[in-house]
mmCIF file of C-alpha atoms in Angstrom:
data_model
loop_
_atom_site.group_PDB
_atom_site.id
_atom_site.type_symbol
_atom_site.label_atom_id
_atom_site.label_comp_id
_atom_site.label_asym_id
_atom_site.label_seq_id
_atom_site.Cartn_x
_atom_site.Cartn_y
_atom_site.Cartn_z
ATOM 1 C CA TYR K 9 23.150 3.715 11.265
ATOM 2 C CA LEU K 10 20.734 5.555 8.992
ATOM 3 C CA LYS K 11 22.772 4.708 5.889
ATOM 4 C CA LEU K 12 22.703 1.073 6.910
ATOM 5 C CA LEU K 13 18.973 1.246 7.567
ATOM 6 C CA ILE K 14 18.013 2.491 4.116
ATOM 7 C CA ARG K 15 20.255 0.193 2.110
ATOM 8 C CA LYS K 16 18.258 -1.587 -0.557
ATOM 9 C CA GLU K 17 19.216 -5.035 0.692
ATOM 10 C CA LEU K 18 17.883 -4.392 4.190
ATOM 11 C CA VAL K 19 14.662 -2.582 3.381
ATOM 12 C CA LEU K 20 12.521 -5.682 3.904
ATOM 13 C CA TYR K 21 14.470 -7.375 6.647
ATOM 14 C CA HIS K 22 15.082 -4.626 9.161
ATOM 15 C CA PRO K 23 12.661 -4.585 12.138
ATOM 16 C CA TYR K 24 12.145 -0.837 11.707
ATOM 17 C CA SER K 25 10.983 -1.463 8.159
ATOM 18 C CA LEU K 26 8.362 -3.935 9.339
ATOM 19 C CA ILE K 27 7.163 -1.511 12.005
ATOM 20 C CA THR K 28 6.680 1.245 9.437
ATOM 21 C CA LEU K 29 4.850 -1.155 7.118
ATOM 22 C CA VAL K 30 2.512 -2.032 9.993
ATOM 23 C CA LEU K 31 2.039 1.696 10.515
ATOM 24 C CA PHE K 32 1.115 2.083 6.826
ATOM 25 C CA ALA K 33 -1.346 -0.816 7.045
ATOM 26 C CA MET K 34 -2.944 0.577 10.202
ATOM 27 C CA THR K 35 -3.340 4.140 8.899
ATOM 28 C CA THR K 36 -4.667 2.910 5.557
ATOM 29 C CA CYS K 37 -7.192 0.690 7.320
ATOM 30 C CA LEU K 38 -8.257 3.582 9.558
ATOM 31 C CA VAL K 39 -8.822 5.731 6.457
ATOM 32 C CA PHE K 40 -11.075 3.094 4.920
ATOM 33 C CA LEU K 41 -12.963 2.532 8.188
ATOM 34 C CA LYS K 42 -13.589 6.261 8.593
ATOM 35 C CA ALA K 43 -14.693 6.490 4.954
ATOM 36 C CA ARG K 44 -17.096 3.611 5.612
ATOM 37 C CA GLN K 45 -18.386 5.398 8.696
ATOM 38 C CA LEU K 46 -18.942 8.637 6.771
ATOM 39 C CA TYR K 47 -20.317 7.335 3.487
ATOM 40 C CA LYS K 48 -21.782 3.871 4.092
ATOM 41 C CA PRO K 49 -22.426 3.388 7.824
ATOM 42 C CA ASP K 50 -24.644 0.366 7.151
ATOM 43 C CA LEU K 51 -21.840 -1.507 5.344
ATOM 44 C CA TRP K 52 -20.611 -4.554 7.304
ATOM 45 C CA LEU K 53 -22.788 -3.876 10.329
ATOM 46 C CA GLU K 54 -22.408 -7.465 11.497
ATOM 47 C CA GLN K 55 -18.718 -6.839 12.309
ATOM 48 C CA THR K 56 -17.441 -4.644 15.102
ATOM 49 C CA GLU K 57 -14.967 -1.844 14.391
ATOM 50 C CA TYR K 58 -11.973 -3.524 15.979
ATOM 51 C CA VAL K 59 -12.552 -6.770 14.054
ATOM 52 C CA LEU K 60 -12.696 -4.799 10.804
ATOM 53 C CA PHE K 61 -9.599 -2.850 11.852
ATOM 54 C CA PHE K 62 -7.486 -5.909 12.619
ATOM 55 C CA ALA K 63 -8.729 -7.824 9.574
ATOM 56 C CA GLY K 64 -8.139 -4.849 7.278
ATOM 57 C CA THR K 65 -4.702 -4.148 8.722
ATOM 58 C CA GLY K 66 -3.738 -7.786 8.302
ATOM 59 C CA ILE K 67 -4.969 -7.923 4.716
ATOM 60 C CA ILE K 68 -3.107 -4.738 3.749
ATOM 61 C CA LEU K 69 0.086 -5.855 5.482
ATOM 62 C CA VAL K 70 0.014 -9.319 3.913
ATOM 63 C CA TRP K 71 -0.669 -7.761 0.506
ATOM 64 C CA VAL K 72 2.314 -5.383 0.730
ATOM 65 C CA ILE K 73 4.751 -8.012 2.032
ATOM 66 C CA ALA K 74 3.505 -10.736 -0.317
ATOM 67 C CA ARG K 75 3.904 -8.419 -3.303
ATOM 68 C CA ALA K 76 7.524 -7.752 -2.326
ATOM 69 C CA PHE K 77 8.289 -11.459 -1.960
ATOM 70 C CA ILE K 78 6.501 -12.296 -5.217
ATOM 71 C CA LEU K 79 8.670 -9.721 -6.978
ATOM 72 C CA LYS K 80 11.739 -11.346 -5.394
ATOM 73 C CA ALA K 81 10.576 -14.791 -6.576
ATOM 74 C CA ILE K 82 9.973 -13.474 -10.096
ATOM 75 C CA GLN K 83 13.461 -12.011 -10.081
ATOM 76 C CA PHE K 84 14.834 -15.429 -9.083
ATOM 77 C CA LEU K 85 12.798 -17.305 -11.719
ATOM 78 C CA ILE K 86 13.704 -14.939 -14.531
ATOM 79 C CA GLY K 87 17.343 -15.068 -13.496
ATOM 80 C CA SER K 88 17.884 -11.374 -14.037
ATOM 81 C CA ASP K 89 17.134 -8.233 -12.104
ATOM 82 C CA PHE K 90 15.359 -6.119 -14.779
ATOM 83 C CA GLY K 91 14.922 -3.376 -12.201
ATOM 84 C CA GLN K 92 13.023 -5.621 -9.756
ATOM 85 C CA THR K 93 15.258 -4.685 -6.814
ATOM 86 C CA GLU K 94 14.727 -1.003 -7.486
ATOM 87 C CA ASN K 95 10.974 -1.503 -7.931
ATOM 88 C CA ARG K 96 10.611 -3.592 -4.761
ATOM 89 C CA TYR K 97 12.632 -1.036 -2.797
ATOM 90 C CA ARG K 98 10.491 1.817 -4.163
ATOM 91 C CA ILE K 99 7.213 0.079 -3.283
ATOM 92 C CA ILE K 100 8.271 -0.463 0.330
ATOM 93 C CA ILE K 101 9.689 3.045 0.786
ATOM 94 C CA PHE K 102 6.661 4.759 -0.797
ATOM 95 C CA ASN K 103 4.292 2.833 1.473
ATOM 96 C CA GLN K 104 6.349 3.708 4.535
ATOM 97 C CA VAL K 105 6.394 7.411 3.675
ATOM 98 C CA CYS K 106 2.666 7.306 2.889
ATOM 99 C CA GLY K 107 2.044 5.785 6.333
ATOM 100 C CA TYR K 108 3.879 8.695 7.946
ATOM 101 C CA ALA K 109 2.016 11.237 5.823
ATOM 102 C CA LEU K 110 -1.345 9.764 6.825
ATOM 103 C CA ILE K 111 -0.764 9.829 10.599
ATOM 104 C CA PRO K 112 -1.634 13.490 11.275
ATOM 105 C CA VAL K 113 -4.540 13.567 8.839
ATOM 106 C CA VAL K 114 -6.082 10.355 10.195
ATOM 107 C CA ALA K 115 -5.561 11.534 13.770
ATOM 108 C CA MET K 116 -7.353 14.800 13.011
ATOM 109 C CA ALA K 117 -10.196 12.945 11.284
ATOM 110 C CA TYR K 118 -10.724 10.642 14.272
ATOM 111 C CA PHE K 119 -10.102 12.897 17.232
ATOM 112 C CA ILE K 120 -11.238 16.340 16.107
ATOM 113 C CA LYS K 121 -14.967 16.111 15.636
ATOM 114 C CA SER K 122 -15.843 18.695 13.065
ATOM 115 C CA PRO K 123 -17.446 19.082 9.663
ATOM 116 C CA MET K 124 -13.911 18.773 8.280
ATOM 117 C CA ASP K 125 -13.938 14.980 8.757
ATOM 118 C CA GLU K 126 -15.121 14.381 5.223
ATOM 119 C CA TRP K 127 -12.452 16.664 3.755
ATOM 120 C CA LEU K 128 -9.745 15.038 5.842
ATOM 121 C CA ILE K 129 -10.735 11.550 4.698
ATOM 122 C CA LEU K 130 -10.879 12.748 1.100
ATOM 123 C CA ALA K 131 -7.348 14.133 1.578
ATOM 124 C CA CYS K 132 -6.242 10.733 2.881
ATOM 125 C CA LEU K 133 -7.823 8.980 -0.084
ATOM 126 C CA VAL K 134 -6.063 11.421 -2.420
ATOM 127 C CA ILE K 135 -2.727 10.695 -0.690
ATOM 128 C CA LEU K 136 -3.291 6.949 -1.082
ATOM 129 C CA GLY K 137 -4.369 7.356 -4.709
ATOM 130 C CA LEU K 138 -1.355 9.511 -5.570
ATOM 131 C CA ASN K 139 0.931 7.009 -3.849
ATOM 132 C CA TYR K 140 -0.599 4.207 -5.938
ATOM 133 C CA LEU K 141 -0.385 6.111 -9.227
ATOM 134 C CA TYR K 142 3.155 7.319 -8.543
ATOM 135 C CA ARG K 143 4.320 3.787 -7.750
ATOM 136 C CA ILE K 144 2.778 2.459 -10.951
ATOM 137 C CA GLY K 145 4.334 5.307 -12.938
ATOM 138 C CA GLN K 146 7.751 4.666 -11.410
ATOM 139 C CA SER K 147 7.367 0.943 -12.102
ATOM 140 C CA LEU K 148 6.649 1.685 -15.758
ATOM 141 C CA ILE K 149 9.635 4.037 -15.998
ATOM 142 C CA THR K 150 11.899 1.428 -14.400
ATOM 143 C CA ALA K 151 10.591 -1.254 -16.749
ATOM 144 C CA PHE K 152 11.213 0.891 -19.817
ATOM 145 C CA ASN K 153 14.701 1.870 -18.573
ATOM 146 C CA TYR K 154 15.651 -1.802 -18.264
ATOM 147 C CA SER K 155 13.933 -2.759 -21.566
ATOM 148 C CA VAL K 156 11.634 -5.264 -19.901
ATOM 149 C CA ASN K 157 9.553 -7.460 -22.163
ATOM 150 C CA LEU K 158 6.040 -6.004 -22.495
ATOM 151 C CA LEU K 159 4.494 -9.372 -21.598
ATOM 152 C CA TYR K 160 6.266 -9.322 -18.206
ATOM 153 C CA LEU K 161 5.163 -5.754 -17.664
ATOM 154 C CA PHE K 162 1.549 -6.588 -18.544
ATOM 155 C CA LEU K 163 1.554 -9.632 -16.238
ATOM 156 C CA TYR K 164 3.064 -7.587 -13.398
ATOM 157 C CA LEU K 165 0.504 -4.803 -13.719
ATOM 158 C CA CYS K 166 -2.416 -7.206 -13.956
ATOM 159 C CA THR K 167 -1.488 -9.629 -11.186
ATOM 160 C CA LEU K 168 0.112 -7.388 -8.584
ATOM 161 C CA GLU K 169 -1.416 -3.952 -9.103
ATOM 162 C CA ILE K 170 -4.768 -4.008 -10.896
ATOM 163 C CA VAL K 171 -6.361 -7.346 -9.914
ATOM 164 C CA PRO K 172 -6.033 -6.852 -6.125
ATOM 165 C CA LEU K 173 -7.556 -3.398 -6.502
ATOM 166 C CA LEU K 174 -10.443 -4.804 -8.566
ATOM 167 C CA ILE K 175 -11.028 -7.556 -5.999
ATOM 168 C CA ILE K 176 -11.264 -4.992 -3.202
ATOM 169 C CA VAL K 177 -13.598 -2.759 -5.213
ATOM 170 C CA SER K 178 -15.833 -5.681 -6.184
ATOM 171 C CA ALA K 179 -16.021 -6.872 -2.560
ATOM 172 C CA VAL K 180 -17.064 -3.429 -1.409
ATOM 173 C CA ILE K 181 -19.596 -3.005 -4.246
ATOM 174 C CA SER K 182 -21.109 -6.453 -3.602
ATOM 175 C CA LYS K 183 -21.741 -5.426 0.033
ATOM 176 C CA ILE K 184 -23.393 -2.166 -1.020
#
């Protein structure tokens, strides 16, 4: 059953995969909410915590799933794989593992009230940052292994990796 579960073709379509992606979205959202609580408690005061949690979880989940389907559509339009299956598989798996890695750290940050909260949230942010950088690095390695055109690589990095991150950062900065 486990071999069937982790086959590349089923990574997006298996119910367990969707559950672990929801877990990733929830833990990532909790990290950002706790960071907001620690560093900028006056940010988005007009919204309650649970509204921010559900909205943030939904945005993260839609972003991860939409990116996977956009990569699938690009693969269809180009008419060749160029490592897209491997890249899409890697993105989903890395996010799932990151969700599992964040569970104990986020739980400690929320339920153990101590001066360690800030360090725990910084550890979570480091885990998320390393996940992001590792995925980009692996995407570049895959692209170079398959001799992908540099224009496609540039468009991929800009539209699916860098621009969403810049949009999030600019939204947060505009509220500060």
